[in-house]
Amino acid sequence: MPSVFKRWRSEPLEVTSDPNVIPLIDVTLVLLIIFMVITPMLQVGAAVQLPMTTHPEEIKREEKQLTVSLRHDLSVYIGDTRYATLYGDLSKFEAKMKELNARNPGRQVLIKADRRVKYGDVRNLMKSVQASGFANVGLIVDKSRRS
Amino acid sequence: MGIQVGGRRGGPMSDPNVIPFIDICLVLLIIFMIVVTVLIAQVGYLSKLPPRAQTQTPPSASEQIVIRVTSPCGPGQLSSCRVFINREEVPPGQLLGRVQQIMQGRSTQMIFFTADDDVNYENAMRILDVVRQGGARNIGILTEPIGATASESMGSPATVQ
C-alpha cells in the first residue's frame, strides 16, 4: 500500500469531504458586483419602448455616436439629458445639436423613438437633426424573437 | 437537525451553511450575464438624411425609388397600411418580393423611404425592415412631407388615393 494512504489513515477524524467553497463565493460575488455595475451603464438614452422588427442590422457601439431619444410623451433627450419637447422648445435642442456638430462634425446620430409615437413626430425630429447638420442617422429598434 | 455540512461528527457545527447562498449568487450572476449580452447588442437601420437643398439638380426620375407608407396604419395594424413604390400600390404581403425584384442586380440602388404623419412608428419600421430584408442597403429617409414642392420633383406621388 502506498505511504500516502497510510498518512491519511493515521488521522481519520481530520478528513473533510466538503470542498472549500469560500474562494468560489468570493469570485462569484465580485463578478456579480461587476455585472451589476455594468448593466445600468449599458443603457444609453432615455427609457423607451422600442419598435420590434425581425431583421434589423447590427449597429456597432462607438464613442462618437450620439443618441437622441423620443419618448412617448414627446420629450426629446440627447444622451441621458432631457432637452426639449417636440413641438415646444425644440430650438434649445437644435442649438445643442448644432454645438455638438460644430465641435465634432460627422457624428452618427442614433434615434431611439418610442413605438407608440406617430411617424410624423419622428420625421419632425429627424428634420431637426438634419437641420443641425447631421446626415447619418440610425433608427434603433429591438429585434423581436419571433419571426 | 438540519443538513450536516462540514460538521464534525458529534461536535457542534460552527460553519454556516453557505450552499444556498452560493446557489442564489450564481443564479443572479447568470441572469446579469444574460442581461448584459442582450443589452450590448444594438440593432436598427442605418440610413441617410438626404440634404434638403437638393431640389436644384434632381436625379432622373426613373432611377428614383420612393417607398411611401400611407394611413390608415394604426398601432398593431400592419395589414391596414397602404404601401406605394413610386406610384404603384403594393400590398404589404407582396412588398418583399417586389423589393427583391427591384434590387436584383443593383444592390447599391438608393431607396428613399417616407411615411405619412399618422402612420404608427412601429409599422413604419416594420415596413422599413421588409425593405431592408429585400436587399436595400442604401436607405434614405425623406424628411419633408411628400406632396411638398421638394418631393414632387423626386418622382414620387403627390396625392394618391
CSV table of C-alpha atoms in Angstrom, one decimal:
chain,number,residue,atom,x,y,z
A,1,MET,CA,0.0,0.0,0.0
A,2,PRO,CA,1.4,3.5,-0.8
A,3,SER,CA,2.5,5.6,2.0
A,4,VAL,CA,0.1,8.4,1.2
A,5,PHE,CA,-2.8,6.4,2.3
A,6,LYS,CA,-1.0,5.5,5.4
A,7,ARG,CA,-0.7,9.1,6.4
A,8,TRP,CA,-4.4,9.8,5.7
A,9,ARG,CA,-5.4,6.8,7.7
A,10,SER,CA,-3.3,7.9,10.7
A,11,GLU,CA,-5.7,10.9,11.4
A,12,PRO,CA,-9.2,9.7,10.4
A,13,LEU,CA,-11.1,12.4,12.2
A,14,GLU,CA,-9.4,15.3,10.4
A,15,VAL,CA,-10.7,14.3,6.9
A,16,THR,CA,-13.3,16.7,5.5
A,17,SER,CA,-15.2,15.7,2.5
A,18,ASP,CA,-16.5,19.2,1.6
A,19,PRO,CA,-14.6,21.3,-1.0
A,20,ASN,CA,-13.6,24.7,0.2
A,21,VAL,CA,-16.2,27.0,-1.3
A,22,ILE,CA,-15.1,30.3,0.2
A,23,PRO,CA,-12.9,31.3,-2.8
A,24,LEU,CA,-15.7,30.4,-5.1
A,25,ILE,CA,-18.1,32.7,-3.2
A,26,ASP,CA,-15.6,35.5,-3.3
A,27,VAL,CA,-15.1,35.3,-7.0
A,28,THR,CA,-18.8,34.9,-7.7
A,29,LEU,CA,-19.7,37.9,-5.6
A,30,VAL,CA,-17.0,40.1,-7.2
A,31,LEU,CA,-18.3,39.1,-10.7
A,32,LEU,CA,-21.9,39.7,-9.6
A,33,ILE,CA,-21.0,43.2,-8.4
A,34,ILE,CA,-19.1,44.0,-11.6
A,35,PHE,CA,-22.1,42.9,-13.7
A,36,MET,CA,-24.5,44.9,-11.5
A,37,VAL,CA,-22.4,48.0,-12.0
A,38,ILE,CA,-22.0,47.5,-15.8
A,39,THR,CA,-25.7,46.7,-16.6
A,40,PRO,CA,-27.1,50.2,-15.9
A,41,MET,CA,-24.2,51.8,-17.8
A,42,LEU,CA,-25.1,50.0,-20.9
A,43,GLN,CA,-28.4,51.8,-21.3
A,44,VAL,CA,-27.8,54.8,-23.4
A,45,GLY,CA,-30.6,57.4,-23.8
A,46,ALA,CA,-34.0,57.6,-22.2
A,47,ALA,CA,-36.1,54.6,-21.4
A,48,VAL,CA,-38.4,54.0,-24.4
A,49,GLN,CA,-40.3,51.1,-25.8
A,50,LEU,CA,-38.5,50.4,-29.0
A,51,PRO,CA,-40.4,49.1,-32.1
A,52,MET,CA,-39.9,45.4,-32.7
A,53,THR,CA,-38.8,44.2,-36.1
A,54,THR,CA,-37.5,40.9,-37.3
A,55,HIS,CA,-34.4,41.6,-39.5
A,56,PRO,CA,-32.6,44.7,-38.2
A,57,GLU,CA,-28.9,45.1,-38.8
A,58,GLU,CA,-26.4,45.4,-36.0
A,59,ILE,CA,-25.2,48.9,-35.3
A,60,LYS,CA,-21.8,48.8,-33.6
A,61,ARG,CA,-21.4,50.9,-30.5
A,62,GLU,CA,-18.9,53.6,-30.9
A,63,GLU,CA,-17.7,56.5,-28.9
A,64,LYS,CA,-18.7,59.1,-31.5
A,65,GLN,CA,-22.3,58.0,-31.6
A,66,LEU,CA,-24.9,60.5,-30.4
A,67,THR,CA,-28.1,59.0,-29.0
A,68,VAL,CA,-31.3,61.1,-29.4
A,69,SER,CA,-34.4,59.7,-27.8
A,70,LEU,CA,-38.0,60.5,-28.3
A,71,ARG,CA,-40.3,59.3,-25.6
A,72,HIS,CA,-43.9,58.6,-25.7
A,73,ASP,CA,-44.7,62.0,-24.1
A,74,LEU,CA,-42.8,63.6,-27.0
A,75,SER,CA,-39.9,64.7,-24.8
A,76,VAL,CA,-36.6,64.7,-26.6
A,77,TYR,CA,-33.4,63.6,-25.0
A,78,ILE,CA,-29.7,63.9,-26.0
A,79,GLY,CA,-27.9,61.1,-24.3
A,80,ASP,CA,-29.5,60.9,-20.9
A,81,THR,CA,-30.4,64.5,-20.6
A,82,ARG,CA,-33.8,65.9,-21.4
A,83,TYR,CA,-33.6,68.9,-23.7
A,84,ALA,CA,-36.9,69.8,-25.2
A,85,THR,CA,-40.4,68.8,-26.0
A,86,LEU,CA,-41.2,68.1,-29.6
A,87,TYR,CA,-43.4,71.0,-31.0
A,88,GLY,CA,-42.4,73.0,-28.0
A,89,ASP,CA,-39.0,74.4,-27.3
A,90,LEU,CA,-37.2,72.5,-30.0
A,91,SER,CA,-34.9,75.4,-30.7
A,92,LYS,CA,-33.0,74.6,-27.5
A,93,PHE,CA,-32.4,71.1,-28.8
A,94,GLU,CA,-31.3,72.3,-32.2
A,95,ALA,CA,-28.9,74.8,-30.6
A,96,LYS,CA,-27.3,72.0,-28.6
A,97,MET,CA,-27.1,69.7,-31.6
A,98,LYS,CA,-25.5,72.4,-33.7
A,99,GLU,CA,-23.0,73.0,-30.9
A,100,LEU,CA,-22.2,69.3,-30.8
A,101,ASN,CA,-21.9,69.1,-34.6
A,102,ALA,CA,-19.6,72.1,-34.7
A,103,ARG,CA,-17.3,70.6,-32.0
A,104,ASN,CA,-17.2,67.2,-33.7
A,105,PRO,CA,-18.7,67.0,-37.2
A,106,GLY,CA,-19.8,63.9,-39.0
A,107,ARG,CA,-21.1,62.1,-36.0
A,108,GLN,CA,-23.7,59.3,-36.3
A,109,VAL,CA,-27.0,60.1,-34.7
A,110,LEU,CA,-28.9,57.2,-33.3
A,111,ILE,CA,-32.6,57.8,-32.9
A,112,LYS,CA,-34.4,55.9,-30.2
A,113,ALA,CA,-38.1,56.6,-30.7
A,114,ASP,CA,-41.0,55.1,-28.8
A,115,ARG,CA,-43.0,52.6,-30.8
A,116,ARG,CA,-46.3,54.4,-29.9
A,117,VAL,CA,-45.4,57.7,-31.4
A,118,LYS,CA,-46.5,58.6,-34.9
A,119,TYR,CA,-44.1,58.6,-37.8
A,120,GLY,CA,-44.7,62.3,-38.3
A,121,ASP,CA,-43.3,63.0,-34.9
A,122,VAL,CA,-40.2,61.1,-35.6
A,123,ARG,CA,-39.9,62.8,-39.0
A,124,ASN,CA,-40.1,66.2,-37.4
A,125,LEU,CA,-37.3,65.1,-35.0
A,126,MET,CA,-35.2,63.9,-37.9
A,127,LYS,CA,-35.9,67.2,-39.7
A,128,SER,CA,-34.5,69.0,-36.7
A,129,VAL,CA,-31.5,66.6,-36.6
A,130,GLN,CA,-30.9,67.2,-40.3
A,131,ALA,CA,-31.2,71.0,-39.8
A,132,SER,CA,-28.4,70.8,-37.2
A,133,GLY,CA,-26.1,69.4,-39.8
A,134,PHE,CA,-26.1,65.7,-39.3
A,135,ALA,CA,-26.6,63.3,-42.2
A,136,ASN,CA,-26.0,59.8,-40.9
A,137,VAL,CA,-28.8,58.5,-38.7
A,138,GLY,CA,-29.6,55.1,-37.3
A,139,LEU,CA,-33.1,54.2,-36.2
A,140,ILE,CA,-32.7,52.0,-33.2
A,141,VAL,CA,-35.2,49.1,-32.9
A,142,ASP,CA,-35.4,45.9,-30.9
A,143,LYS,CA,-35.1,42.6,-32.5
A,144,SER,CA,-38.2,40.5,-32.0
A,145,ARG,CA,-37.5,36.9,-31.1
A,146,ARG,CA,-40.5,35.5,-33.0
A,147,SER,CA,-40.3,35.8,-36.8
B,1,MET,CA,-31.0,18.8,13.0
B,2,GLY,CA,-30.5,20.4,9.6
B,3,ILE,CA,-28.2,19.3,6.8
B,4,GLN,CA,-24.8,18.4,8.2
B,5,VAL,CA,-22.2,20.1,6.1
B,6,GLY,CA,-18.7,20.2,7.4
B,7,GLY,CA,-19.8,19.4,10.9
B,8,ARG,CA,-17.5,17.1,12.7
B,9,ARG,CA,-19.3,14.0,13.9
B,10,GLY,CA,-20.5,14.7,17.4
B,11,GLY,CA,-19.2,18.2,17.8
B,12,PRO,CA,-21.2,21.4,17.3
B,13,MET,CA,-21.3,22.8,13.7
B,14,SER,CA,-19.5,26.2,13.6
B,15,ASP,CA,-19.6,26.8,9.8
B,16,PRO,CA,-22.7,28.5,8.4
B,17,ASN,CA,-24.4,26.6,5.6
B,18,VAL,CA,-23.3,28.7,2.6
B,19,ILE,CA,-24.6,26.4,-0.2
B,20,PRO,CA,-28.0,28.1,-0.7
B,21,PHE,CA,-26.2,31.5,-0.7
B,22,ILE,CA,-23.9,30.3,-3.5
B,23,ASP,CA,-26.8,29.0,-5.4
B,24,ILE,CA,-28.6,32.3,-5.3
B,25,CYS,CA,-25.4,34.2,-6.2
B,26,LEU,CA,-24.7,32.0,-9.2
B,27,VAL,CA,-28.2,32.3,-10.5
B,28,LEU,CA,-28.1,36.1,-10.1
B,29,LEU,CA,-24.7,36.1,-11.8
B,30,ILE,CA,-26.1,34.2,-14.8
B,31,ILE,CA,-29.1,36.5,-15.0
B,32,PHE,CA,-26.9,39.5,-15.1
B,33,MET,CA,-24.6,38.0,-17.7
B,34,ILE,CA,-27.5,37.2,-20.0
B,35,VAL,CA,-29.0,40.7,-19.5
B,36,VAL,CA,-25.6,42.3,-20.4
B,37,THR,CA,-25.2,40.3,-23.6
B,38,VAL,CA,-28.8,41.2,-24.6
B,39,LEU,CA,-28.3,44.9,-23.9
B,40,ILE,CA,-24.9,45.2,-25.5
B,41,ALA,CA,-26.4,44.3,-28.9
B,42,GLN,CA,-27.7,47.4,-30.6
B,43,VAL,CA,-29.8,46.9,-33.7
B,44,GLY,CA,-31.5,49.2,-36.1
B,45,TYR,CA,-31.4,50.7,-39.5
B,46,LEU,CA,-28.7,52.9,-40.8
B,47,SER,CA,-29.9,55.5,-43.2
B,48,LYS,CA,-29.0,58.8,-44.6
B,49,LEU,CA,-30.9,62.0,-44.4
B,50,PRO,CA,-30.5,63.5,-47.9
B,51,PRO,CA,-29.6,67.2,-47.8
B,52,ARG,CA,-32.5,69.4,-48.2
B,53,ALA,CA,-31.1,71.7,-50.8
B,54,GLN,CA,-31.1,69.0,-53.4
B,55,THR,CA,-34.0,70.2,-55.4
B,56,GLN,CA,-31.9,72.2,-58.0
B,57,THR,CA,-30.5,69.1,-59.5
B,58,PRO,CA,-32.8,66.2,-59.0
B,59,PRO,CA,-31.6,62.9,-60.4
B,60,SER,CA,-33.6,61.4,-63.2
B,61,ALA,CA,-37.0,60.3,-62.0
B,62,SER,CA,-36.7,56.8,-63.4
B,63,GLU,CA,-33.8,56.0,-61.1
B,64,GLN,CA,-35.6,57.2,-58.0
B,65,ILE,CA,-37.4,54.6,-55.9
B,66,VAL,CA,-39.5,56.1,-53.2
B,67,ILE,CA,-41.4,53.9,-50.8
B,68,ARG,CA,-44.2,55.5,-49.1
B,69,VAL,CA,-46.5,54.3,-46.4
B,70,THR,CA,-49.9,55.9,-46.1
B,71,SER,CA,-52.6,55.8,-43.4
B,72,PRO,CA,-54.7,54.3,-42.0
B,73,CYS,CA,-51.9,52.5,-40.3
B,74,GLY,CA,-52.7,52.4,-36.6
B,75,PRO,CA,-50.7,50.7,-33.9
B,76,GLY,CA,-50.6,47.0,-34.4
B,77,GLN,CA,-52.5,47.0,-37.6
B,78,LEU,CA,-49.8,46.4,-40.2
B,79,SER,CA,-52.3,45.0,-42.7
B,80,SER,CA,-54.2,48.2,-42.9
B,81,CYS,CA,-51.1,50.1,-44.1
B,82,ARG,CA,-51.0,51.1,-47.8
B,83,VAL,CA,-47.6,50.9,-49.3
B,84,PHE,CA,-46.6,52.6,-52.5
B,85,ILE,CA,-43.4,52.0,-54.6
B,86,ASN,CA,-43.3,55.2,-56.6
B,87,ARG,CA,-46.9,55.4,-57.9
B,88,GLU,CA,-47.7,51.7,-57.7
B,89,GLU,CA,-49.6,50.4,-54.8
B,90,VAL,CA,-48.2,47.2,-53.3
B,91,PRO,CA,-50.0,45.1,-50.7
B,92,PRO,CA,-47.8,44.8,-47.6
B,93,GLY,CA,-47.7,41.0,-48.1
B,94,GLN,CA,-46.1,41.3,-51.6
B,95,LEU,CA,-43.7,44.1,-50.7
B,96,LEU,CA,-40.8,41.8,-50.0
B,97,GLY,CA,-40.9,40.1,-53.4
B,98,ARG,CA,-41.4,43.4,-55.2
B,99,VAL,CA,-38.4,45.0,-53.4
B,100,GLN,CA,-36.2,41.9,-54.1
B,101,GLN,CA,-37.2,42.2,-57.8
B,102,ILE,CA,-36.2,45.9,-57.8
B,103,MET,CA,-32.9,45.3,-56.0
B,104,GLN,CA,-31.9,42.4,-58.3
B,105,GLY,CA,-28.6,43.3,-59.8
B,106,ARG,CA,-28.3,46.7,-58.4
B,107,SER,CA,-27.5,46.4,-54.7
B,108,THR,CA,-26.3,49.9,-54.4
B,109,GLN,CA,-29.6,51.4,-55.5
B,110,MET,CA,-30.7,54.2,-53.2
B,111,ILE,CA,-34.1,53.7,-51.9
B,112,PHE,CA,-36.0,56.6,-50.3
B,113,PHE,CA,-38.4,56.0,-47.6
B,114,THR,CA,-41.2,58.1,-46.3
B,115,ALA,CA,-44.5,57.7,-44.5
B,116,ASP,CA,-47.5,59.8,-43.7
B,117,ASP,CA,-47.6,61.6,-40.4
B,118,ASP,CA,-50.4,59.5,-39.0
B,119,VAL,CA,-48.6,56.2,-39.6
B,120,ASN,CA,-47.6,54.4,-36.4
B,121,TYR,CA,-43.8,54.5,-36.0
B,122,GLU,CA,-43.6,50.8,-35.3
B,123,ASN,CA,-45.5,49.9,-38.5
B,124,ALA,CA,-43.2,52.2,-40.5
B,125,MET,CA,-40.2,50.5,-39.0
B,126,ARG,CA,-41.7,47.1,-39.9
B,127,ILE,CA,-42.1,48.1,-43.5
B,128,LEU,CA,-38.5,49.5,-43.5
B,129,ASP,CA,-37.5,46.1,-42.1
B,130,VAL,CA,-39.1,44.4,-45.1
B,131,VAL,CA,-37.4,46.8,-47.5
B,132,ARG,CA,-34.0,46.1,-45.9
B,133,GLN,CA,-34.7,42.4,-45.9
B,134,GLY,CA,-35.4,42.7,-49.7
B,135,GLY,CA,-31.8,43.7,-50.1
B,136,ALA,CA,-31.8,47.5,-49.9
B,137,ARG,CA,-28.7,48.7,-48.2
B,138,ASN,CA,-28.7,52.4,-49.1
B,139,ILE,CA,-31.8,53.8,-47.5
B,140,GLY,CA,-32.5,57.5,-47.5
B,141,ILE,CA,-35.2,59.0,-45.3
B,142,LEU,CA,-37.1,61.9,-46.7
B,143,THR,CA,-37.7,64.5,-44.0
B,144,GLU,CA,-40.0,66.7,-46.0
B,145,PRO,CA,-43.7,65.5,-46.2
B,146,ILE,CA,-44.4,64.1,-49.5
B,147,GLY,CA,-46.5,66.4,-51.6
B,148,ALA,CA,-44.4,69.3,-50.7
B,149,THR,CA,-42.6,71.0,-53.5
B,150,ALA,CA,-39.3,69.2,-53.0
B,151,SER,CA,-40.7,65.7,-53.2
B,152,GLU,CA,-42.7,66.2,-56.4
B,153,SER,CA,-39.6,66.7,-58.4
B,154,MET,CA,-38.3,63.5,-57.0
B,155,GLY,CA,-40.8,61.4,-58.9
B,156,SER,CA,-43.0,60.5,-56.0
B,157,PRO,CA,-46.7,60.6,-55.9
B,158,ALA,CA,-48.1,63.9,-54.6
B,159,THR,CA,-51.6,62.7,-53.9
B,160,VAL,CA,-52.5,59.1,-54.3
B,161,GLN,CA,-56.0,58.0,-53.4
